[in-house]
Amino acid sequence: MGDAGMESTVSPPESTAQDSFFSMTDVFLISLITGLFTYWFFFRKKKEEIPDLPKIQTVSSPARDSSFIEKMKKTGRNIVVFYGSQTGTAEEFANRLSKDAHRYGLRGMAADPEEYDLSDLSRLSEIDKSLAVFCMATYGEGDPTDNAQDFYDWLQEADADLSGLRFAVFGLGNKTYEHFNAMGKYVDKRLEELGAQRIFELGLGDDDGNLEEDFITWREQFWPAVCEHFGVEATGEESSIRQYELVVHTDVNMSKVYTGEMGRLKSYENQKPPFDAKNPFLAVVTENRKLNEGGERHLMHLELDISNSKIRYESGDHVAVYPANDASLVNQFGEILGTDLDTVMSLNNLDEESNKKHPFPCPTSYRTALTYYLDITNPPRTNVLYELAQYATDTGEQEQLRKMASSTAEGKALYLSWVVEARRNILAILQDMPSLRPPIDHLCELLPRLQARYYSIASSSKVHPNSIHICAVTVEYETKTGRLNKGVATNWLKNKVPNENGRNSLVPMYVRKSQFRLPFKPSTPVIMIGPGTGIAPFMGFIQERAWLKEQGKEVGETVLYYGCRHEREDYLYRQELARFKQEGVLTQLNVAFSRDQAEKVYVQHLIKKNKEHIWKLVNDGNAHIYVCGDARNMARDVQNAFYEIVAEYGNMNQPQAVDYVKKLMTKGRYSLDVWS
């Protein structure tokens, strides 16, 4: 009755009770119909909008940008030089080859495969006298470089018809590594399998020898082959062609000037994840202590705080660090070249169609470029000497520079002795050639980029989720000219003192994933071999095994072979290792002190002493073997020791033993993290 009374109050005075009932029904029906209609209207609208979404997100523009064929047609290029580069050398070689092309009436462009759709290779024949060259570096254990990963994946899966493609490959590798030039060899072989025509033989550069000479030797035979294939001739001598033009900024807003950032302007002031090579994280150094108790060298342990960065890492990963050149070296450039290093400038690419607008972030100052962006400590390559020769006013010095840049036997020998073996960097060359005073902007254009340095992470994220540890030794040596050369990154890190004068010491860094991984099952035995700073990843491995043990997991045998020069001088992490051994985490701790006795003892000698136990772990226990450190000698000698053990206890001949170890590598049971 109450509801009827309420309803009657809003009804007209003349309405009856029955009229009131029908009014309520009408309202209900109208409300229901209105609700259904509203639901249908919006539901129908959404359905209609869904097909329209792709129309809003235009895909034609990116596709056009990713076509190197369209770009070549638009700019009149017929040679494209792709590079797979981790440290910048392959990119440098690609740029040199693309610049060479003009001497033969051809036009070249260097290209990052990461920026283009490589399936377009099948269309390259649409361009007259077209050629694809690949400068491919091999990274780690036969892996492609980061920027060539997608290209590598495409090659593996592709069934494209490349019968119209003409190509040549130059590989960059290091013979001390197990998989020498694997990427260059694979690209060369795979392109041929897909029907492409090789117009010149595969070049194999060896960084353990003289990579520059290998490249020059290949290059001087490559171009005649190109000329013969296309029926063209050289139009003249090699000439100096500037790729960038200088713009000096006299009135510039300093907030728009780069001060060392790798990518986004002000990225160091306003940090945003994810962090990578183009967007490093500024980690605070919370600890920097000397590890060795004596000796001339400085071995150090650093801890980087990665709190609130969202950076994740696993034991065995690498931390990449962007160092800075020594300020005293940078200042000497200003003094020698008579330049105000605080001048703000830009180097702008003369090729407006190029994806690479500047050689390094611009606008910036010469001081910033020489400090953060340019490699000023490594011996310059021959193309730099050739370009600089024009600025030497003394004819003798000019002739010497041109000779070292030539492909003659005498020139190569002079470059090897005067530059490479004497470890003359660009500053030393300017000091030793008083008449050579190039414009600083041209010098900045020619010098290669300062690269990130990679270190094996010496901690476990299970134990240290907000911290990354580094173990390193400072590089310092006297050259044949009597100069003291210092490693850029290690000496820069050495001076990163926590809370110095109340200020944080910061390190730009990011994490690079690795295949150097502990076994999936904690119960699997591990054999770790890492002398010197090669112990770094194993500190992470041991910490993780200790953590797993604390969690109640069954942890297999954990065996370490470590080596150093003297027990009382450079036994790294001595106390930590002793504690892990006492707690039973390390089941065996074998340490070789190479110089504490008349006859040198190395880790491979201790491995041979324990060969029966090692064979049992490997053959019966399915143990995983890990080797970290020097590739040139240690890693090779350790591998030979394993060949001996396998041959003796597996009753195999030498080729069978080698095959056994190779199969362990293929299965991921023999892993290497080595450097030369």
XYZ file of C-alpha atoms in Angstrom:
676
model
C 0.000 0.000 0.000
C 2.792 2.349 0.772
C 4.278 1.867 -2.759
C 0.807 2.497 -4.309
C 0.395 5.589 -2.212
C 3.803 6.865 -3.303
C 2.988 6.144 -6.922
C -0.380 7.963 -6.608
C 1.319 11.082 -5.374
C 3.034 11.504 -8.729
C -0.037 10.526 -10.730
C -2.619 13.035 -11.981
C -5.417 13.670 -9.444
C -8.029 12.069 -11.687
C -6.168 8.680 -12.070
C -7.706 5.517 -10.612
C -5.816 2.734 -8.796
C -5.927 0.569 -11.938
C -4.525 3.449 -14.013
C -1.709 3.694 -11.466
C -0.860 -0.023 -11.963
C -0.669 0.290 -15.751
C 1.484 3.407 -15.441
C 4.013 1.474 -13.360
C 4.071 -1.351 -15.932
C 4.518 1.133 -18.734
C 7.428 2.758 -16.940
C 9.025 -0.648 -16.358
C 8.595 -1.680 -20.019
C 9.869 1.636 -21.312
C 12.882 1.427 -18.976
C 13.612 -2.139 -20.109
C 13.321 -1.271 -23.802
C 15.460 1.828 -23.337
C 18.111 -0.216 -21.475
C 18.159 -2.937 -24.131
C 18.360 -0.350 -26.909
C 21.207 1.483 -25.152
C 23.130 -1.775 -24.639
C 22.551 -2.776 -28.282
C 23.547 0.660 -29.528
C 26.882 0.697 -27.716
C 27.592 -2.978 -28.373
C 26.839 -2.470 -32.063
C 29.018 0.652 -32.109
C 31.984 -1.194 -30.627
C 31.627 -3.969 -33.153
C 31.588 -1.437 -35.941
C 34.643 0.366 -34.561
C 36.851 -2.696 -34.311
C 37.486 -3.074 -38.057
C 38.307 0.639 -38.237
C 41.262 0.426 -35.826
C 43.827 -0.734 -38.384
C 42.816 2.210 -40.564
C 43.757 4.588 -37.754
C 47.134 2.867 -37.203
C 48.768 3.527 -40.554
C 51.321 0.821 -41.310
C 52.411 2.005 -44.737
C 54.899 4.582 -43.442
C 57.046 2.231 -41.283
C 57.053 -0.364 -44.053
C 58.374 2.240 -46.461
C 61.045 3.281 -43.981
C 62.181 -0.302 -43.490
C 62.703 -0.920 -47.208
C 66.347 -0.397 -48.110
C 65.408 -1.061 -51.751
C 63.126 1.981 -51.893
C 65.782 4.061 -50.169
C 68.461 2.939 -52.641
C 66.201 3.752 -55.587
C 65.336 7.145 -54.159
C 68.966 8.114 -53.535
C 70.529 6.454 -56.584
C 72.558 3.846 -54.649
C 73.458 0.463 -56.056
C 75.703 -0.975 -53.325
C 74.454 -1.658 -49.804
C 76.899 -2.706 -47.074
C 75.204 -4.312 -44.084
C 77.094 -4.614 -40.810
C 76.710 -6.864 -37.792
C 78.684 -4.936 -35.205
C 79.100 -5.242 -31.428
C 82.055 -2.927 -30.831
C 81.765 -0.635 -33.870
C 84.561 -2.127 -36.016
C 82.275 -3.879 -38.517
C 80.255 -0.681 -38.853
C 83.474 1.244 -39.485
C 84.523 -1.227 -42.210
C 81.062 -0.985 -43.788
C 81.322 2.810 -43.921
C 84.736 2.571 -45.564
C 83.472 0.182 -48.229
C 80.427 2.332 -48.954
C 82.688 5.383 -49.376
C 84.980 3.399 -51.707
C 82.162 2.896 -54.209
C 82.366 6.419 -55.659
C 85.821 5.636 -57.086
C 84.191 3.178 -59.466
C 81.236 5.262 -60.564
C 79.032 3.453 -58.057
C 77.175 4.752 -55.004
C 77.129 2.904 -51.703
C 75.330 3.070 -48.387
C 76.132 1.427 -45.054
C 73.097 -0.117 -43.368
C 72.210 -1.559 -39.980
C 70.259 -4.798 -40.628
C 68.222 -4.114 -37.499
C 66.639 -1.104 -39.203
C 65.535 -2.802 -42.420
C 63.460 -5.680 -43.732
C 66.084 -8.096 -45.051
C 63.507 -10.132 -46.981
C 63.867 -7.295 -49.532
C 67.192 -8.842 -50.570
C 65.233 -10.787 -53.200
C 64.347 -7.434 -54.850
C 67.887 -6.026 -55.046
C 68.144 -7.171 -58.693
C 65.601 -4.445 -59.536
C 68.547 -2.010 -59.226
C 71.158 -1.958 -62.001
C 74.681 -3.077 -61.024
C 73.485 -3.832 -57.519
C 75.508 -5.593 -54.857
C 75.026 -6.477 -51.175
C 78.120 -6.670 -48.984
C 78.005 -8.030 -45.434
C 80.584 -7.081 -42.783
C 79.646 -9.540 -40.049
C 81.318 -9.785 -36.649
C 81.002 -12.891 -34.488
C 80.198 -12.304 -30.846
C 80.831 -14.621 -27.893
C 80.740 -18.295 -28.745
C 79.801 -18.104 -32.414
C 76.781 -15.832 -31.867
C 75.515 -12.988 -34.046
C 75.903 -9.454 -32.740
C 72.841 -7.873 -31.131
C 71.956 -5.832 -34.219
C 72.278 -8.880 -36.522
C 70.164 -11.279 -34.434
C 66.953 -10.705 -36.434
C 68.853 -11.104 -39.717
C 70.360 -14.369 -38.449
C 66.924 -15.654 -37.397
C 65.500 -14.721 -40.798
C 68.314 -16.526 -42.629
C 67.677 -19.682 -40.622
C 63.963 -19.713 -41.381
C 63.940 -18.167 -44.877
C 63.038 -20.120 -47.988
C 63.380 -17.021 -50.196
C 64.661 -17.179 -53.762
C 67.771 -14.984 -53.815
C 68.905 -16.042 -57.301
C 69.083 -12.405 -58.453
C 71.240 -11.276 -55.525
C 74.978 -10.634 -55.910
C 76.908 -10.596 -52.650
C 80.233 -10.685 -50.821
C 81.017 -11.239 -47.133
C 83.828 -10.079 -44.863
C 83.827 -11.668 -41.423
C 85.373 -10.243 -38.266
C 86.500 -12.784 -35.681
C 89.264 -13.916 -33.384
C 91.169 -17.194 -33.820
C 91.590 -17.688 -30.102
C 87.851 -18.400 -29.900
C 86.372 -21.825 -30.533
C 83.936 -20.652 -33.217
C 86.213 -18.442 -35.295
C 84.211 -16.184 -37.621
C 81.122 -18.374 -37.301
C 78.724 -15.596 -38.314
C 80.635 -14.555 -41.440
C 80.942 -18.179 -42.549
C 77.256 -18.847 -41.937
C 76.017 -15.783 -43.845
C 78.296 -16.609 -46.787
C 77.155 -20.247 -46.908
C 73.458 -19.549 -46.310
C 73.152 -16.838 -48.976
C 74.618 -19.234 -51.528
C 72.171 -21.954 -50.425
C 69.313 -19.525 -51.078
C 70.552 -19.035 -54.649
C 72.551 -15.813 -54.335
C 75.660 -15.296 -56.462
C 78.965 -14.752 -54.645
C 81.093 -12.306 -56.635
C 84.127 -12.455 -54.332
C 85.439 -14.934 -51.817
C 84.681 -14.799 -48.120
C 87.116 -12.637 -46.155
C 88.101 -13.768 -42.666
C 89.554 -11.075 -40.424
C 91.416 -12.129 -37.279
C 91.482 -9.678 -34.397
C 94.073 -11.818 -32.622
C 96.438 -11.008 -35.478
C 96.047 -7.814 -37.482
C 92.397 -7.247 -38.340
C 93.116 -3.981 -40.161
C 95.637 -5.660 -42.467
C 93.245 -8.557 -43.110
C 90.549 -6.091 -44.133
C 92.844 -4.031 -46.388
C 94.176 -7.169 -48.106
C 90.635 -8.426 -48.768
C 89.414 -4.987 -49.844
C 92.199 -4.423 -52.380
C 91.223 -7.674 -54.133
C 87.482 -7.205 -53.670
C 87.131 -4.009 -55.710
C 88.923 -5.348 -58.839
C 86.512 -8.313 -58.707
C 83.575 -5.887 -58.540
C 84.978 -3.920 -61.502
C 85.389 -7.070 -63.551
C 81.897 -8.318 -62.731
C 80.144 -5.049 -63.614
C 82.524 -3.930 -66.352
C 83.477 -0.670 -64.630
C 86.824 1.027 -63.974
C 88.224 3.108 -61.182
C 87.548 6.789 -61.825
C 90.580 8.015 -59.907
C 92.651 7.814 -56.769
C 91.093 7.492 -53.348
C 90.095 10.945 -52.192
C 89.045 12.477 -48.927
C 85.298 13.014 -48.827
C 83.728 14.539 -45.760
C 80.609 12.740 -44.580
C 79.550 15.397 -42.075
C 79.477 19.174 -42.055
C 80.327 21.285 -39.027
C 77.776 23.637 -37.498
C 79.000 25.761 -34.582
C 76.294 26.938 -32.190
C 77.099 30.370 -30.806
C 73.697 31.010 -29.276
C 72.240 27.746 -28.044
C 69.911 26.705 -25.260
C 72.194 24.553 -23.083
C 69.241 22.408 -22.032
C 69.223 21.136 -25.650
C 72.915 20.139 -25.579
C 74.058 16.551 -24.973
C 76.384 16.107 -22.019
C 77.234 12.404 -22.352
C 73.846 10.697 -22.822
C 73.856 7.695 -25.156
C 70.396 8.228 -26.608
C 67.583 10.387 -25.292
C 68.532 13.941 -24.305
C 68.485 14.432 -20.512
C 68.031 10.682 -20.015
C 70.547 10.791 -17.149
C 68.477 13.431 -15.363
C 65.135 11.744 -15.987
C 65.720 7.985 -15.895
C 63.036 5.778 -17.442
C 63.135 1.978 -17.857
C 63.682 -0.253 -19.730
C 67.446 0.213 -19.654
C 69.621 -0.975 -22.529
C 72.532 0.062 -24.767
C 70.778 3.253 -25.877
C 69.313 4.005 -22.468
C 71.789 2.979 -19.738
C 70.953 3.150 -16.049
C 73.034 5.377 -13.785
C 73.978 2.992 -10.988
C 75.410 4.286 -7.723
C 78.729 2.717 -6.679
C 78.188 1.466 -3.130
C 81.491 -0.380 -2.723
C 84.904 -0.223 -4.379
C 87.620 -2.171 -2.622
C 91.027 -3.495 -3.584
C 91.084 -7.288 -3.625
C 94.809 -8.028 -3.791
C 97.122 -7.600 -0.827
C 100.296 -6.905 -2.790
C 101.935 -6.789 -6.203
C 102.015 -4.061 -8.834
C 98.532 -4.638 -10.197
C 95.269 -3.261 -8.828
C 92.463 -5.841 -8.652
C 89.137 -4.507 -7.475
C 85.624 -5.427 -6.434
C 82.819 -2.962 -7.184
C 79.154 -3.059 -6.261
C 76.555 -1.171 -8.291
C 73.161 -0.362 -6.791
C 70.314 -1.181 -9.220
C 67.448 -0.534 -6.773
C 64.274 0.826 -8.419
C 65.700 0.262 -11.918
C 63.592 -2.833 -12.701
C 66.829 -4.367 -14.036
C 66.851 -8.147 -13.706
C 69.885 -10.367 -14.136
C 70.915 -13.975 -13.724
C 74.201 -15.526 -12.661
C 76.479 -15.640 -15.700
C 75.122 -12.488 -17.366
C 77.360 -9.572 -18.349
C 77.159 -5.984 -17.174
C 78.000 -3.385 -19.821
C 79.626 -0.188 -18.561
C 80.043 3.085 -20.475
C 83.363 4.633 -19.358
C 84.780 8.132 -19.860
C 88.194 9.095 -21.233
C 90.750 10.625 -18.880
C 90.256 14.397 -18.606
C 94.018 15.059 -18.867
C 94.135 13.306 -22.267
C 91.099 15.230 -23.482
C 92.643 18.554 -22.404
C 95.770 17.808 -24.438
C 93.709 17.749 -27.642
C 92.592 21.317 -26.951
C 96.185 22.411 -26.280
C 97.739 20.693 -29.317
C 95.015 21.736 -31.759
C 94.538 25.194 -30.257
C 90.811 24.660 -29.806
C 88.293 25.780 -27.216
C 86.919 22.379 -26.198
C 83.781 23.943 -24.740
C 82.622 25.100 -28.178
C 79.144 23.688 -28.812
C 78.786 22.149 -32.266
C 76.962 19.610 -34.398
C 78.285 17.337 -37.118
C 75.408 16.882 -39.572
C 75.343 14.149 -42.195
C 75.628 15.583 -45.712
C 73.463 12.704 -46.909
C 70.035 13.890 -45.838
C 68.518 10.464 -46.553
C 70.859 8.689 -44.129
C 69.363 7.188 -40.977
C 72.525 8.229 -39.163
C 72.178 12.003 -38.809
C 75.282 12.484 -36.619
C 78.381 10.406 -35.765
C 77.486 10.849 -32.067
C 74.743 12.688 -30.150
C 74.560 16.345 -31.260
C 74.630 19.192 -30.452
C 77.419 18.755 -27.936
C 80.796 20.222 -27.057
C 84.159 18.967 -28.295
C 85.012 18.207 -24.669
C 81.944 16.003 -24.232
C 82.563 14.232 -27.562
C 86.210 13.477 -26.703
C 85.281 12.425 -23.156
C 82.210 10.237 -23.653
C 81.685 9.503 -27.329
C 85.037 8.979 -29.079
C 87.783 6.355 -28.763
C 90.996 8.339 -28.297
C 93.181 5.628 -26.723
C 93.304 2.830 -29.324
C 95.696 2.972 -32.309
C 93.806 4.557 -35.239
C 93.062 2.534 -38.374
C 94.696 3.246 -41.722
C 91.730 5.149 -43.175
C 92.079 7.726 -40.387
C 95.782 8.185 -41.212
C 94.961 8.598 -44.904
C 92.344 11.277 -44.232
C 94.626 13.135 -41.802
C 97.662 13.122 -44.121
C 96.364 16.140 -46.067
C 96.781 18.296 -42.943
C 100.483 17.517 -42.393
C 102.503 20.509 -43.640
C 105.786 18.599 -43.466
C 106.159 16.505 -46.656
C 108.030 13.746 -44.816
C 105.255 13.327 -42.264
C 102.610 13.450 -44.980
C 104.410 10.767 -46.991
C 104.763 8.565 -43.903
C 101.042 8.808 -43.164
C 100.094 8.015 -46.766
C 102.527 5.109 -46.878
C 101.096 3.576 -43.677
C 97.607 3.913 -45.169
C 98.620 2.200 -48.413
C 98.228 -1.483 -49.259
C 101.916 -1.976 -50.115
C 103.966 -4.489 -48.140
C 106.261 -1.687 -46.964
C 103.279 0.431 -45.880
C 101.657 -2.432 -43.986
C 104.913 -3.210 -42.182
C 105.382 0.444 -41.224
C 101.812 0.709 -39.912
C 102.266 -2.502 -37.913
C 105.513 -1.378 -36.257
C 104.966 2.388 -35.894
C 101.271 2.356 -34.905
C 100.062 -1.081 -33.776
C 103.079 -2.536 -31.992
C 104.120 0.848 -30.575
C 100.502 1.293 -29.379
C 100.419 4.878 -30.672
C 96.997 6.389 -30.175
C 95.846 9.505 -32.035
C 97.215 11.812 -29.342
C 100.656 10.186 -29.537
C 100.632 10.545 -33.345
C 99.808 14.253 -33.053
C 102.629 14.622 -30.507
C 105.138 12.776 -32.707
C 104.157 14.642 -35.900
C 104.405 18.358 -35.047
C 103.201 19.495 -38.483
C 100.008 17.425 -38.304
C 97.307 19.745 -37.015
C 93.926 18.696 -38.434
C 90.682 20.597 -37.807
C 89.212 19.139 -34.636
C 85.820 18.618 -36.266
C 87.318 16.372 -38.975
C 89.214 14.452 -36.307
C 85.964 13.922 -34.374
C 84.315 12.689 -37.566
C 87.063 10.130 -38.173
C 87.557 8.674 -34.695
C 85.494 5.560 -33.837
C 82.904 5.565 -31.072
C 83.941 4.799 -27.514
C 82.370 1.427 -26.776
C 80.823 -0.083 -23.672
C 83.002 -2.554 -21.761
C 81.541 -5.907 -20.705
C 82.251 -7.617 -17.385
C 81.064 -10.995 -16.143
C 78.752 -10.319 -13.208
C 80.310 -11.512 -9.952
C 77.088 -11.934 -7.962
C 73.813 -13.858 -7.862
C 70.498 -12.026 -8.104
C 69.035 -14.590 -5.692
C 71.351 -13.219 -3.011
C 71.851 -9.669 -4.318
C 68.677 -8.690 -6.228
C 69.426 -4.962 -5.958
C 73.150 -5.071 -6.598
C 75.521 -6.075 -9.399
C 79.114 -6.942 -8.543
C 82.150 -6.449 -10.798
C 85.612 -7.992 -10.462
C 88.273 -6.311 -12.621
C 91.983 -5.582 -12.908
C 93.280 -2.170 -13.965
C 95.163 -2.166 -17.273
C 98.371 -0.137 -17.304
C 101.529 -0.657 -19.370
C 104.492 1.157 -20.889
C 104.661 1.333 -24.677
C 107.743 1.023 -26.887
C 107.821 4.808 -27.083
C 108.059 5.078 -23.278
C 104.507 6.324 -22.813
C 102.273 5.029 -20.038
C 99.037 3.731 -21.541
C 96.069 3.095 -19.258
C 92.924 1.070 -19.860
C 89.994 3.460 -20.229
C 87.300 1.590 -18.307
C 89.316 -0.071 -15.542
C 91.135 3.112 -14.527
C 87.864 5.051 -14.686
C 86.206 2.427 -12.446
C 89.170 2.454 -10.085
C 88.474 6.128 -9.366
C 84.763 5.607 -8.688
C 84.890 6.136 -4.931
C 81.559 5.731 -3.086
C 80.196 8.977 -1.576
C 83.241 11.001 -2.527
C 82.875 14.493 -1.016
C 79.266 13.681 -0.218
C 78.439 12.963 -3.875
C 77.433 9.653 -5.419
C 79.781 8.010 -7.912
C 77.659 6.969 -10.893
C 78.233 4.338 -13.577
C 76.105 4.199 -16.769
C 75.319 0.513 -17.243
C 72.928 -2.120 -18.587
C 72.770 -5.922 -18.496
C 73.480 -8.171 -21.459
C 72.019 -11.658 -21.269
C 74.366 -14.625 -21.600
C 74.172 -18.337 -22.340
C 76.612 -18.973 -19.469
C 74.069 -20.585 -17.140
C 73.984 -22.951 -14.174
C 72.289 -26.317 -14.873
C 68.504 -26.346 -14.563
C 68.721 -29.068 -11.898
C 70.629 -27.943 -8.774
C 71.648 -31.585 -8.180
C 73.781 -31.557 -11.358
C 77.516 -31.335 -10.522
C 79.436 -28.312 -11.808
C 83.156 -27.939 -12.555
C 84.255 -24.295 -12.709
C 87.647 -23.197 -14.054
C 88.463 -19.485 -13.669
C 91.935 -18.136 -12.879
C 92.460 -14.446 -12.114
C 89.410 -12.260 -12.709
C 87.934 -15.267 -14.511
C 86.556 -16.180 -11.085
C 83.925 -13.419 -11.448
C 80.915 -15.411 -12.757
C 81.732 -18.275 -10.406
C 81.281 -16.049 -7.373
C 77.711 -15.649 -8.622
C 77.378 -19.386 -9.286
C 78.665 -20.319 -5.810
C 76.418 -17.735 -4.112
C 73.447 -19.192 -5.970
C 74.340 -22.795 -5.054
C 74.627 -21.713 -1.407
C 71.201 -20.043 -1.634
C 69.673 -23.169 -3.185
C 71.140 -25.258 -0.391
C 69.585 -22.906 2.175
C 66.224 -23.405 0.455
C 66.507 -27.130 1.149
C 67.364 -28.108 -2.422
C 69.655 -31.014 -3.169
C 72.784 -29.399 -4.587
C 75.315 -31.446 -6.564
C 79.093 -31.315 -6.292
C 80.456 -27.788 -6.781
C 84.104 -27.892 -7.828
C 86.271 -24.820 -8.404
C 89.679 -24.573 -10.079
C 91.125 -21.139 -9.435
C 94.571 -19.729 -10.144
C 96.635 -16.635 -9.357
C 100.277 -15.607 -9.264
C 101.015 -15.556 -5.538
C 99.005 -16.854 -2.585
C 99.831 -13.824 -0.440
C 99.346 -11.198 -3.147
C 96.456 -11.789 -5.528
C 94.335 -14.631 -4.146
C 90.951 -13.033 -4.933
C 87.959 -13.572 -2.626
C 90.105 -15.763 -0.392
C 87.980 -15.421 2.736
C 84.669 -15.834 0.898
C 85.878 -19.004 -0.843
C 87.201 -20.433 2.428
C 83.793 -19.827 4.035
C 81.940 -21.511 1.154
C 84.307 -24.489 1.459
C 83.781 -24.689 5.222
C 79.995 -24.563 4.796
C 80.131 -27.419 2.295
C 78.871 -25.357 -0.645
C 82.219 -25.760 -2.391
C 82.933 -29.470 -2.337
C 86.403 -28.912 -3.827
C 88.564 -25.784 -3.880
C 91.674 -26.267 -6.031
C 94.007 -23.268 -6.247
C 97.100 -22.989 -8.467
C 99.701 -20.392 -7.432
C 101.692 -20.044 -10.632
C 104.726 -18.163 -9.310
C 105.149 -19.364 -5.732
C 107.604 -22.052 -6.830
C 110.352 -22.491 -9.418
C 108.129 -24.389 -11.846
C 104.914 -22.637 -12.811
C 101.672 -24.346 -11.883
C 98.439 -23.494 -13.690
C 94.827 -24.646 -13.399
C 95.255 -27.207 -16.209
C 97.949 -28.952 -14.138
C 95.559 -29.331 -11.195
C 92.837 -30.609 -13.537
C 95.178 -33.340 -14.780
C 96.016 -34.274 -11.173
C 92.336 -34.895 -10.476
C 91.537 -36.479 -13.835
C 89.881 -39.626 -12.462
C 87.458 -37.649 -10.309
C 86.735 -35.238 -13.170
C 85.982 -38.113 -15.567
C 83.590 -39.629 -13.038
C 81.743 -36.304 -12.620
C 81.525 -35.704 -16.377
C 80.802 -39.194 -17.648
C 78.764 -40.646 -14.763
C 77.381 -37.514 -13.100
C 76.591 -35.505 -16.270
C 78.524 -32.592 -14.807
C 78.545 -29.189 -16.513
C 81.949 -27.623 -17.194
C 82.499 -23.842 -17.172
C 85.653 -22.010 -18.268
C 86.150 -18.266 -17.796
C 89.202 -16.121 -18.504
C 91.962 -15.844 -21.090
C 91.041 -17.354 -24.457
C 94.486 -17.314 -26.039
C 96.290 -19.654 -23.638
C 94.312 -20.755 -20.577
C 91.074 -21.821 -22.279
C 92.964 -23.731 -24.964
C 95.230 -25.488 -22.422
C 92.236 -26.437 -20.250
C 90.443 -27.853 -23.291
C 93.524 -29.911 -24.183
C 93.576 -31.231 -20.598
C 89.981 -32.417 -21.032
C 90.910 -34.098 -24.325
C 93.608 -36.034 -22.440
C 91.233 -37.078 -19.636
C 88.537 -38.216 -22.066
C 91.033 -40.127 -24.191
C 92.570 -41.912 -21.188
C 89.479 -42.782 -19.172
C 87.068 -43.099 -22.054
C 89.426 -45.392 -23.999
C 89.296 -43.098 -27.044
C 91.832 -41.894 -29.571
C 92.513 -38.159 -29.961
C 89.880 -37.444 -32.679
C 87.235 -39.322 -30.671
C 88.124 -37.424 -27.500
C 87.903 -34.109 -29.359
C 84.507 -35.116 -30.734
C 83.324 -36.077 -27.215
C 84.204 -32.624 -25.838
C 82.654 -30.889 -28.875
C 79.423 -32.760 -28.208
C 79.503 -31.567 -24.586
C 79.692 -28.022 -25.980
C 76.792 -28.625 -28.344
C 74.673 -29.938 -25.458
C 75.521 -26.893 -23.330
C 77.591 -28.930 -20.876
C 80.927 -27.250 -21.709
C 80.517 -23.473 -21.641
C 83.034 -20.718 -22.255
C 83.102 -17.078 -21.152
C 86.486 -15.993 -22.453
C 88.310 -12.952 -23.802
C 91.607 -12.300 -25.569
